[in-house]
mmCIF file of C-alpha atoms and ligand atoms in Angstrom:
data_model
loop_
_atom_site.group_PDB
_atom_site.id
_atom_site.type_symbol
_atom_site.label_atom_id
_atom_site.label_comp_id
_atom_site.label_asym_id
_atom_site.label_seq_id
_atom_site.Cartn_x
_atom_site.Cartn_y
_atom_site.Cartn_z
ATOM 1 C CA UNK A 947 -20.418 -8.723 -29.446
ATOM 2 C CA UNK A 948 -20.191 -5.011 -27.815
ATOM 3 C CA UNK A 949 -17.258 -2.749 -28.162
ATOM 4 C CA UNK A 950 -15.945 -2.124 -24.713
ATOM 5 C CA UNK A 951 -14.525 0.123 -23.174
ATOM 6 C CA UNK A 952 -12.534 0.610 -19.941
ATOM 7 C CA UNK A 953 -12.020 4.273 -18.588
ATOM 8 C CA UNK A 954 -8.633 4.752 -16.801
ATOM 9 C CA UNK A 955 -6.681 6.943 -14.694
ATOM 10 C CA UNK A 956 -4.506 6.872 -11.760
ATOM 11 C CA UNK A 957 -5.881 10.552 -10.897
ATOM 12 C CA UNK A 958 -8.473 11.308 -9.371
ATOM 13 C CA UNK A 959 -10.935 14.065 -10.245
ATOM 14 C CA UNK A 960 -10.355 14.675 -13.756
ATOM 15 C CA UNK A 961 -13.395 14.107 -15.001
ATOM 16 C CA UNK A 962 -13.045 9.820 -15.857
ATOM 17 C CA UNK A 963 -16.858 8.914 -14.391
ATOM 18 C CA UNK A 964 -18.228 12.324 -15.777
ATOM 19 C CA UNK A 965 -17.018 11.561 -19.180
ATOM 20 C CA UNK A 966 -17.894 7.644 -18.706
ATOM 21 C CA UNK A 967 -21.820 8.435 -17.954
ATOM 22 C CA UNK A 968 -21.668 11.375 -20.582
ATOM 23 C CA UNK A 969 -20.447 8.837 -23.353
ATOM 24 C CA UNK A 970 -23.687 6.348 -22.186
ATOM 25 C CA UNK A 971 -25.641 9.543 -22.969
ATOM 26 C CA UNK A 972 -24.457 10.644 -25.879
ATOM 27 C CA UNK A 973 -24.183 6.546 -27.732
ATOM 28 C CA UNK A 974 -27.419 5.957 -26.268
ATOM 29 C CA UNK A 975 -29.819 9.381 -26.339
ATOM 30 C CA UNK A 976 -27.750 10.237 -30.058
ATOM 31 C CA UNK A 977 -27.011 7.228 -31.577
ATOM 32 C CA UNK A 978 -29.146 4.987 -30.571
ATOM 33 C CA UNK A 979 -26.937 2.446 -28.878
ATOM 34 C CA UNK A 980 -27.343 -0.018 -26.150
ATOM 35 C CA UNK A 981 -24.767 0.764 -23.358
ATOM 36 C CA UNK A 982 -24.074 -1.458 -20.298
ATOM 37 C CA UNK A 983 -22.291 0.672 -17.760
ATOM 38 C CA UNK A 984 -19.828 -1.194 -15.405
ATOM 39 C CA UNK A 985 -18.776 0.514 -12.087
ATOM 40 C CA UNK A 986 -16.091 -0.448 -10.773
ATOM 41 C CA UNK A 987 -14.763 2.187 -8.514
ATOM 42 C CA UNK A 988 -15.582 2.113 -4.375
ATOM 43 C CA UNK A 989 -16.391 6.007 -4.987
ATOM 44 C CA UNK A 990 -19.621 4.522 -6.297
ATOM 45 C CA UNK A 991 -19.876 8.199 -8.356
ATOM 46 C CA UNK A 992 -21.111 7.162 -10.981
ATOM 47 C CA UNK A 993 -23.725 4.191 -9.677
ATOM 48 C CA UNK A 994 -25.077 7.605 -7.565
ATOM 49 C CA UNK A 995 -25.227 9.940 -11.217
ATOM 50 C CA UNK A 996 -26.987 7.288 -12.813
ATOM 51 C CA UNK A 997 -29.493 6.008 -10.187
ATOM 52 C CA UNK A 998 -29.293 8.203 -6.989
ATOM 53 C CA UNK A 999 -28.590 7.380 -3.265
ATOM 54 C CA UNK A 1000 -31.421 5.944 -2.140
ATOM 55 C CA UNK A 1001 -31.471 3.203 -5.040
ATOM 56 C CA UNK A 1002 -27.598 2.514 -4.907
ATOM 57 C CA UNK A 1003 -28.708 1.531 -0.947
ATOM 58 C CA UNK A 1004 -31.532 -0.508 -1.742
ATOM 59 C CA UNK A 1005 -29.260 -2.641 -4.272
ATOM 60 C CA UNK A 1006 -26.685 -2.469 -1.636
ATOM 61 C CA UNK A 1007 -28.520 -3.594 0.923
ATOM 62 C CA UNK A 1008 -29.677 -6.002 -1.244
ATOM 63 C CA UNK A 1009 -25.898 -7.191 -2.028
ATOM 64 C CA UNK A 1010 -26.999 -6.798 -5.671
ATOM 65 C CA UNK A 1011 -23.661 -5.190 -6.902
ATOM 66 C CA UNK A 1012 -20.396 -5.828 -8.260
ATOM 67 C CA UNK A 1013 -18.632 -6.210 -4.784
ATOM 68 C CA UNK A 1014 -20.937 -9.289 -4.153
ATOM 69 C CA UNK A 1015 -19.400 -10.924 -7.336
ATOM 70 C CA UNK A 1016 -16.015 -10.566 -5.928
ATOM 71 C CA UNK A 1017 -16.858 -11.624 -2.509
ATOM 72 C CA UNK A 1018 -18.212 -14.446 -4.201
ATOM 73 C CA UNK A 1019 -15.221 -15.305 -5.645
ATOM 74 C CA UNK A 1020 -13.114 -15.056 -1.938
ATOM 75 C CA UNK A 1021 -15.510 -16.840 -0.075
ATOM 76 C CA UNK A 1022 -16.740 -19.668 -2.472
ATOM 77 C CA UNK A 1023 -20.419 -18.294 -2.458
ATOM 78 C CA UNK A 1024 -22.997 -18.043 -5.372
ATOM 79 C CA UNK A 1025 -24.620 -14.842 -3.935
ATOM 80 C CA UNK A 1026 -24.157 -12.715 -7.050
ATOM 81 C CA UNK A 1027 -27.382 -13.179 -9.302
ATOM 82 C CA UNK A 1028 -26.788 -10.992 -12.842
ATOM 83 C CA UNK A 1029 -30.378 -10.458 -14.041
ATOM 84 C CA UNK A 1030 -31.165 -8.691 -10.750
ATOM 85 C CA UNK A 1031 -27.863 -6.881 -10.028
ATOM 86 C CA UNK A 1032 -28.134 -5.184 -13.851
ATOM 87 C CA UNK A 1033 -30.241 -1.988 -13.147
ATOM 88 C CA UNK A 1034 -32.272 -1.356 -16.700
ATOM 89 C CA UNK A 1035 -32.815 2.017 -18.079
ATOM 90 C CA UNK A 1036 -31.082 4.245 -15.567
ATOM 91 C CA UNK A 1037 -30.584 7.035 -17.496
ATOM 92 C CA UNK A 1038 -31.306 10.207 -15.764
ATOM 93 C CA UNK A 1039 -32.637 11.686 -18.537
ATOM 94 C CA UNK A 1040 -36.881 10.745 -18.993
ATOM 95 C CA UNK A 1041 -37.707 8.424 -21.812
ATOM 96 C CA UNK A 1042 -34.322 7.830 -22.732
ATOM 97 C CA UNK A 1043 -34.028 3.971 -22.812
ATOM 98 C CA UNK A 1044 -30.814 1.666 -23.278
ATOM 99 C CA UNK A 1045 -28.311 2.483 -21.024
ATOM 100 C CA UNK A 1046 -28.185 -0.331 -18.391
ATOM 101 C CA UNK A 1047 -25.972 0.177 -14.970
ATOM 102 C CA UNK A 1048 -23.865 -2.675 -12.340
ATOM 103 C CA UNK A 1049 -23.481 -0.598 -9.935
ATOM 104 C CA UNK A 1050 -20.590 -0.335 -7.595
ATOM 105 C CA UNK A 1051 -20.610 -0.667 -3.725
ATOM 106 C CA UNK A 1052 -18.215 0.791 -0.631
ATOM 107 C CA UNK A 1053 -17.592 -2.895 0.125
ATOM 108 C CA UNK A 1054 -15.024 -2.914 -2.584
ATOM 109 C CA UNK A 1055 -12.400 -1.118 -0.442
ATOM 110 C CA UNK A 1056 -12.146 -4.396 1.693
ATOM 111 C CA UNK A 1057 -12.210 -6.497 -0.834
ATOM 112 C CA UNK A 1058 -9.354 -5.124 -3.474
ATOM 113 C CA UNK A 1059 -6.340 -6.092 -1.235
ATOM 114 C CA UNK A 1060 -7.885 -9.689 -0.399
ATOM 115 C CA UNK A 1061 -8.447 -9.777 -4.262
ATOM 116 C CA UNK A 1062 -5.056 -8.805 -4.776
ATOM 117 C CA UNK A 1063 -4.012 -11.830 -2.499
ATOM 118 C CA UNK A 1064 -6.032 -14.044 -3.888
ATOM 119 C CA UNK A 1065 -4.518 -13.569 -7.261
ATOM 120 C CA UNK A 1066 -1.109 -13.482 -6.107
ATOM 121 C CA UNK A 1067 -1.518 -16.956 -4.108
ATOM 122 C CA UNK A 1068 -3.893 -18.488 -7.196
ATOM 123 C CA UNK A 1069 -1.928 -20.740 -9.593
ATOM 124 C CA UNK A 1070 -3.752 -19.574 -11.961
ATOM 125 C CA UNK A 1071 -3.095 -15.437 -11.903
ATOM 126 C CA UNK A 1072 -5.417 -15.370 -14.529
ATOM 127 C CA UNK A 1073 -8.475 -16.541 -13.192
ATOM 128 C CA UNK A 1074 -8.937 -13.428 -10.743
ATOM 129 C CA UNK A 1075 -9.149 -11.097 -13.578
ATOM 130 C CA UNK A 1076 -11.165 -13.180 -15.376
ATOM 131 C CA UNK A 1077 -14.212 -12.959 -13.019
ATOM 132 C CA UNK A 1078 -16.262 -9.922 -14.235
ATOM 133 C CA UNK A 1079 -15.742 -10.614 -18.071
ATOM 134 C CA UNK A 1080 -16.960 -14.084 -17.079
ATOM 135 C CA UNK A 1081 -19.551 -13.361 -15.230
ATOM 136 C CA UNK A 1082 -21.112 -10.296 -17.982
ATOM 137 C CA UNK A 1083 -20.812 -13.364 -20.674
ATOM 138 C CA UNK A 1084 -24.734 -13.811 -20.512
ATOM 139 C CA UNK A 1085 -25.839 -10.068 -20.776
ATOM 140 C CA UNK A 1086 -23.040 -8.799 -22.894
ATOM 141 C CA UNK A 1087 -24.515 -9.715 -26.461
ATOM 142 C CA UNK A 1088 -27.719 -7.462 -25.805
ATOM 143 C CA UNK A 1089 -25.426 -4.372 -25.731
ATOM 144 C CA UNK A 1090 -23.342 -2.502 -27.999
ATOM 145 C CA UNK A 1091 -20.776 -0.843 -25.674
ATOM 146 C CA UNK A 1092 -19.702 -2.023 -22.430
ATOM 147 C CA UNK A 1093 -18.156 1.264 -20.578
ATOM 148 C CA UNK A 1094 -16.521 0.737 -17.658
ATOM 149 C CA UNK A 1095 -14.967 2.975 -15.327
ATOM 150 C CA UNK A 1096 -12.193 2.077 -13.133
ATOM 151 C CA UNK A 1097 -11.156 2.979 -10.015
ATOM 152 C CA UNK A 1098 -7.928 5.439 -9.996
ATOM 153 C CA UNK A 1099 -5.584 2.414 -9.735
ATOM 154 C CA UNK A 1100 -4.215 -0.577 -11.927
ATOM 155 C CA UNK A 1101 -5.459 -3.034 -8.687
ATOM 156 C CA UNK A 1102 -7.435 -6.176 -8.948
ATOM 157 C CA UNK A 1103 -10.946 -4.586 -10.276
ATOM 158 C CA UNK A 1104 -9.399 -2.352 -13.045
ATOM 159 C CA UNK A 1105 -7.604 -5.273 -14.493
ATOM 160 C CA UNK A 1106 -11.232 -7.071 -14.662
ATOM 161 C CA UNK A 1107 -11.863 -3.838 -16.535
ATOM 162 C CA UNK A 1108 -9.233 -4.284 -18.715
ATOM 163 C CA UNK A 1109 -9.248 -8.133 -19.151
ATOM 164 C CA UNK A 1110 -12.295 -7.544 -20.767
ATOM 165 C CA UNK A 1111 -12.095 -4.533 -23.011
ATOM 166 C CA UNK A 1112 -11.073 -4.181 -26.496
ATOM 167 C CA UNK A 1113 -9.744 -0.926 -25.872
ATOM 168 C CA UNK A 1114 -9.325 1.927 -23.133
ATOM 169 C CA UNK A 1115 -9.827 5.747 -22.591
ATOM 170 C CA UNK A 1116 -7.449 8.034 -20.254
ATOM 171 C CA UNK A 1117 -9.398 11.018 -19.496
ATOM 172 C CA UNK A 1118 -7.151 14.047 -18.458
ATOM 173 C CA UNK A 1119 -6.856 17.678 -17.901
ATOM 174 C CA UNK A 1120 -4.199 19.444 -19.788
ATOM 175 C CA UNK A 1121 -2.255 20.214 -16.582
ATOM 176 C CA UNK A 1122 1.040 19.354 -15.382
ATOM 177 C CA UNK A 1123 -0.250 17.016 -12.379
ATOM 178 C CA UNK A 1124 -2.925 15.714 -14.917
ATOM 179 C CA UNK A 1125 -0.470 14.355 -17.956
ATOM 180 C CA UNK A 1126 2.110 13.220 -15.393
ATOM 181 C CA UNK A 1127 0.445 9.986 -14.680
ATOM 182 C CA UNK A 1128 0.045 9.117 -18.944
ATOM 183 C CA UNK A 1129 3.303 7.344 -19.387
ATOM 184 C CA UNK A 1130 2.878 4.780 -16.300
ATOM 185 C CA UNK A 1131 -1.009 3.842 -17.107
ATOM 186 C CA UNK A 1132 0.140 3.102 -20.214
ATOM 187 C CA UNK A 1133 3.109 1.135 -19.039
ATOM 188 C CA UNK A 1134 1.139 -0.432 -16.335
ATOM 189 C CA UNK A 1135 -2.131 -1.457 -19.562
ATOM 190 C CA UNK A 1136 1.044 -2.509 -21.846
ATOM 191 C CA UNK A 1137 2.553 -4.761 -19.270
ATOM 192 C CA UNK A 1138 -0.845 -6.166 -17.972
ATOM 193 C CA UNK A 1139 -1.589 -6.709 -22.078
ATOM 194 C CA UNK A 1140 1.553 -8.682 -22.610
ATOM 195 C CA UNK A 1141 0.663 -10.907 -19.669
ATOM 196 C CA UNK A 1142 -3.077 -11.426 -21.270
ATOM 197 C CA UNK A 1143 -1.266 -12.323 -24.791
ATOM 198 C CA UNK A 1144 -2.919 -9.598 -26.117
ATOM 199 C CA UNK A 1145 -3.083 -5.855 -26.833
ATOM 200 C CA UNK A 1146 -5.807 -3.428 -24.829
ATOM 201 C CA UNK A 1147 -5.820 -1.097 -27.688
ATOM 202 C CA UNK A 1148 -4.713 2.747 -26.253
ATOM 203 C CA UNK A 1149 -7.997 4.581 -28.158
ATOM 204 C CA UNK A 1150 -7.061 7.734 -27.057
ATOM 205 C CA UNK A 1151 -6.521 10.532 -24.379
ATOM 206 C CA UNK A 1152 -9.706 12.898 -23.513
ATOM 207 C CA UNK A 1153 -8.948 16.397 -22.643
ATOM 208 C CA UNK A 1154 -11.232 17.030 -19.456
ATOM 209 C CA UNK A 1155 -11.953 19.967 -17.871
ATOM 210 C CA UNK A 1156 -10.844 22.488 -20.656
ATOM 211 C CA UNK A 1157 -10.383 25.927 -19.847
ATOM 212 C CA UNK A 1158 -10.390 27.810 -23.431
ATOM 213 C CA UNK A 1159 -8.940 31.077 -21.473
ATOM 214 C CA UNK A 1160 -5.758 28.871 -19.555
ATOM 215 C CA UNK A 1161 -2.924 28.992 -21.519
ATOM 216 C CA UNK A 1162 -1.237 26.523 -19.803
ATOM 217 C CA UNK A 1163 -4.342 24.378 -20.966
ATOM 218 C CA UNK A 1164 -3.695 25.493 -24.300
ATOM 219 C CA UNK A 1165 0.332 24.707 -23.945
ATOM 220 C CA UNK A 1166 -0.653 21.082 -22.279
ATOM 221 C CA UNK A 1167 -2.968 19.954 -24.962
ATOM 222 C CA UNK A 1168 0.050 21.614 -27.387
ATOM 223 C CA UNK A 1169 2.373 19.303 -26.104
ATOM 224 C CA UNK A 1170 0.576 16.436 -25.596
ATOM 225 C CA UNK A 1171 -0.303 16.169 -29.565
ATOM 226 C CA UNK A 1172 3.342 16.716 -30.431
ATOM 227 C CA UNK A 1173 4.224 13.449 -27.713
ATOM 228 C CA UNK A 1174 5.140 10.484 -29.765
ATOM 229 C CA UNK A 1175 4.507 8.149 -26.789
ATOM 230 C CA UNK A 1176 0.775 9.261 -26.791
ATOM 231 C CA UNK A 1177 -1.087 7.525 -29.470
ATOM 232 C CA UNK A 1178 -4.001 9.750 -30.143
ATOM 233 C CA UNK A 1179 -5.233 12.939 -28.331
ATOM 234 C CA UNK A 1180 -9.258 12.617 -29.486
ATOM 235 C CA UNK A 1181 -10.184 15.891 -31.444
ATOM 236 C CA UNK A 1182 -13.368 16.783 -28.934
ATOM 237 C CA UNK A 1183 -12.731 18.182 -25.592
ATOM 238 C CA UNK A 1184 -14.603 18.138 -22.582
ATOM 239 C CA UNK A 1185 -14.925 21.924 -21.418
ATOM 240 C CA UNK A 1186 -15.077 22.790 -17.700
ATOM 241 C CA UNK A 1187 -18.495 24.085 -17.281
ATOM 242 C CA UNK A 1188 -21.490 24.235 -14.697
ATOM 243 C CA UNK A 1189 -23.890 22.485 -17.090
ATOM 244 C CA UNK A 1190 -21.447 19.355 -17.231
ATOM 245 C CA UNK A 1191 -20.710 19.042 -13.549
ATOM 246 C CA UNK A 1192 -24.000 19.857 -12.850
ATOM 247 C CA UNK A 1193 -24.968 16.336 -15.442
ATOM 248 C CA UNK A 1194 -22.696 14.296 -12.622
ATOM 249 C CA UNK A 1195 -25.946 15.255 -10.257
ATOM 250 C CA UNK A 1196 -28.714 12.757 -10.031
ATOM 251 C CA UNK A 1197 -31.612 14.463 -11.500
ATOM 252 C CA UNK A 1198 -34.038 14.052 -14.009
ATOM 253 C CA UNK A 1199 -33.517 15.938 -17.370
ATOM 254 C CA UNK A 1200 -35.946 16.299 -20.275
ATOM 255 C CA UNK A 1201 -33.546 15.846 -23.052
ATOM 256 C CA UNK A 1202 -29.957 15.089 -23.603
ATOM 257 C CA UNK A 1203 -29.533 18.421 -24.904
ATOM 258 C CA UNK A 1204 -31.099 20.138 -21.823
ATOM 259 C CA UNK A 1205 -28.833 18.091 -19.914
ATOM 260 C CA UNK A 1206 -25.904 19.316 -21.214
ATOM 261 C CA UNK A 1207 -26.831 22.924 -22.108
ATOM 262 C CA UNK A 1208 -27.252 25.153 -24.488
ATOM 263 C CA UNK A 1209 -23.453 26.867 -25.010
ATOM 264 C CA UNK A 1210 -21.734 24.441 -27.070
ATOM 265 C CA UNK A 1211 -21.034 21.920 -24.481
ATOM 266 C CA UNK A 1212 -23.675 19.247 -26.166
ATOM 267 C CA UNK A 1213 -22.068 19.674 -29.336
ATOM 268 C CA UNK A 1214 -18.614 19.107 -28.195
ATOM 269 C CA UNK A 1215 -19.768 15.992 -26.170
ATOM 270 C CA UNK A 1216 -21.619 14.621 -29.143
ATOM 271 C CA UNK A 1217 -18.476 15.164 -31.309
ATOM 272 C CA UNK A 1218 -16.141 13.413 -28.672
ATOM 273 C CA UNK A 1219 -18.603 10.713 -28.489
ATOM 274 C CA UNK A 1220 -18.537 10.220 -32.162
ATOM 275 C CA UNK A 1221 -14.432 10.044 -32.478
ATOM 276 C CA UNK A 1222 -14.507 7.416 -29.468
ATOM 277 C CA UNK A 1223 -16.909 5.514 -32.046
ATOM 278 C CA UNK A 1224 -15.182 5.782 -35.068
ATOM 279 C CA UNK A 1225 -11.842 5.079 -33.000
ATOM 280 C CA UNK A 1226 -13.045 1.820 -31.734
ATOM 281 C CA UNK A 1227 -13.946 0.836 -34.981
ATOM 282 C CA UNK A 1228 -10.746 1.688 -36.676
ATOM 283 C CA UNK A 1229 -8.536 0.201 -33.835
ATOM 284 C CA UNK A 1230 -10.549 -2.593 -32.184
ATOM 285 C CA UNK A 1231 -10.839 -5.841 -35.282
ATOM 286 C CA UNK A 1232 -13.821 -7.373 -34.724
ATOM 287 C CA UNK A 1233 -12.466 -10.597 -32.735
ATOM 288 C CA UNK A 1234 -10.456 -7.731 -30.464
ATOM 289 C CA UNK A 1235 -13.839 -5.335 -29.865
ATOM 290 C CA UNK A 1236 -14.303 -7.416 -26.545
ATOM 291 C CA UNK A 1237 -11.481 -9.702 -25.085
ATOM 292 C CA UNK A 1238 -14.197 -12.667 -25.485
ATOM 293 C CA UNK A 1239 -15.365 -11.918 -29.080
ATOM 294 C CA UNK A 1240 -13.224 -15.223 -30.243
ATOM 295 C CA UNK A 1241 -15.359 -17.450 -27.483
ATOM 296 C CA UNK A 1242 -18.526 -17.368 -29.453
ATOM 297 C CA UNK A 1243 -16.880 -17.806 -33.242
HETATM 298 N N1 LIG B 957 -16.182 19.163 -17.719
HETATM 299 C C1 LIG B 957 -16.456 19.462 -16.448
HETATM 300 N N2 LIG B 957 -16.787 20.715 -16.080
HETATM 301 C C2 LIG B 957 -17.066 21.034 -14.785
HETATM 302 N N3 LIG B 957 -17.016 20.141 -13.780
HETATM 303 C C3 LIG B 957 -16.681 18.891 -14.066
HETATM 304 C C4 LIG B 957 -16.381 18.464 -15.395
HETATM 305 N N4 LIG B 957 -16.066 17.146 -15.377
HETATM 306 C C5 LIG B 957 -16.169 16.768 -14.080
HETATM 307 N N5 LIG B 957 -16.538 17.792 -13.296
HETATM 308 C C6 LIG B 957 -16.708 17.768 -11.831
HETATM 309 O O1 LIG B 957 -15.439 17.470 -11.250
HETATM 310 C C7 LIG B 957 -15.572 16.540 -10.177
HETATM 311 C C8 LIG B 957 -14.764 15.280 -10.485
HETATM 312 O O2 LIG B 957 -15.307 14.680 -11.648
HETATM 313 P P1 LIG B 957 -15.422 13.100 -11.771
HETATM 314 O O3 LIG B 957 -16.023 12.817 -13.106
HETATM 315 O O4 LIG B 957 -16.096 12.539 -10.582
HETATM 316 O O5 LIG B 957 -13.879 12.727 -11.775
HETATM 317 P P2 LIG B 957 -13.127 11.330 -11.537
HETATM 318 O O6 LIG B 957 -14.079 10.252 -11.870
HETATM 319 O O7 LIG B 957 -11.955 11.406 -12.435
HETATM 320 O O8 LIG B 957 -12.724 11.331 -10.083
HETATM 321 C C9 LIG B 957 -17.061 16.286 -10.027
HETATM 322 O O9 LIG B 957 -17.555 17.156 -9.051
HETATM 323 C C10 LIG B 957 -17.625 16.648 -11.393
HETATM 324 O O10 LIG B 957 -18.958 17.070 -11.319
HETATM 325 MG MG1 LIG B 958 -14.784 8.707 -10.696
#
């Protein structure tokens, strides 16, 4: 079963869907992984990096997205049709094969409060967070790494994130606004844990946005590695730098490398990319890699 992944904040802007389609990149263009990428975030940023506008409206249009799934769920439809939603291959750089994309929609704006309600009035409180892990069941063997990247809230569609992953990510940049939000996503991931009966395994925080000059970046990342409530800051930053917002743009790269650039900046991403890897496999057992590893022993 894959190893997966949830990325988390309750910021916005720091860098959570660049460093979620970066990591597809990196497992799949370096290592040689399959990758499913789940959007779950109305922003729809990174569904738009991975496949452009005009795609993300034809799927849209065609209600073949992860909003339709929900909506299926609130209105007692069977709309939502998996092989078709699943865009293959959507990496933006050419000939680079095995990263595989649900995309995201606007629609989910409406539907996270009724969601919400739904779960609240279920009797089960379970079932509503249940729905995307449920519904990925079929597709999920053929990958190794489900990534999914969450909307900058613990509402109903991150905790379908999190039902289903072995483990999570908080991306942040060593600032004061940044770091402030740590302590409650990892209250709010504890608490949702303890009702799941289980742990979602903190893998680590990922400096974002590092600014080698800023001492105050310096100072932040210097504190953060001395907090004992923070479990693990990963060794590889993410450096600000035009060749790594400019990878959030849909357009088609020759190489990994090319996408990245040519100052350091592929290195560093390969290297964080590696310590997510060998952090999920230190911290994630095998029957805890995906919350559903246990349904097919
Ligand atoms: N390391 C980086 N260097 C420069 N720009 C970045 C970097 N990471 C993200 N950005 C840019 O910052 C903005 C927010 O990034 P994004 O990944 O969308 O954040 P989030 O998903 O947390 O809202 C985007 O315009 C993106 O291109
Ligand atoms: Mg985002």
């Amino acid at each position: 079963m894959p190893t997966v992944i949830a990325t988390i904040s309750l910021k916005g802007g720091v860098g959570k869907t660049t460093l979620t389609g970066g990591l597809a990149d990196f497992l799949a263009g370096v290592f040689g992984k399959k990758v499913l990428l789940v959007d779950l975030d109305a922003q729809t940023n990174l569904t738009t990096m991975m496949i452009g506008q005009e795609r993300w409206l034809a799927c849209n249009a065609r209600r073949q997205t992860v909003a339709t799934l929900f909506a299926d769920v609130l209105d007692g439809t069977r709309n939502f049709d998996l092989e078709s939603s699943v865009q293959r291959d959507v990496s933006t750089v050419s000939g680079l094969t095995g990263i595989d994309l649900l995309p995201s929609s606007l629609d989910l704006i409406e539907l996270a409060e009724e969601l919400s309600a739904h779960r609240v009035a279920a009797d089960d409180h379970l079932a509503a967070v249940e729905v995307l892990g449920n519904a990925l069941e079929p597709v999920a063997g053929r990958y190794d790494y489900i990534l999914i990247d969450c909307p900058p809230n613990v509402g109903p569609f991150s905790l379908n994130g999190l039902a289903m992953a072995g483990g999570y990510l908080i991306p942040t940049i060593p600032d004061v606004l940044s770091t402030y939000a740590i302590p409650h996503i990892q209250r709010q991931v504890a608490g949702f844990g303890a009702e799941l009966g289980r742990d979602i395994v903190e893998l680590g925080v990922v400096i974002t946005k590092y600014r080698v000059g800023s001492t105050l970046h310096q100072d932040t990342v210097r504190r953060l590695r001395r907090d004992p409530t923070i479990q693990n800051v990963l060794p590889a930053y993410v450096h600000e730098a035009n060749a790594i917002g400019a990878a959030a743009e849909f357009a088609s790269w020759p190489s990994v490398h090319a996408k990245y650039g040519y100052h350091g900046h592929y290195e560093q991403f390969r290297d964080l990319t590696r310590a997510v890897m060998v952090e999920a496999d230190a911290k994630l057992s095998a029957t805890s890699r995906s919350s559903r590893a246990h349904s097919i022993n």
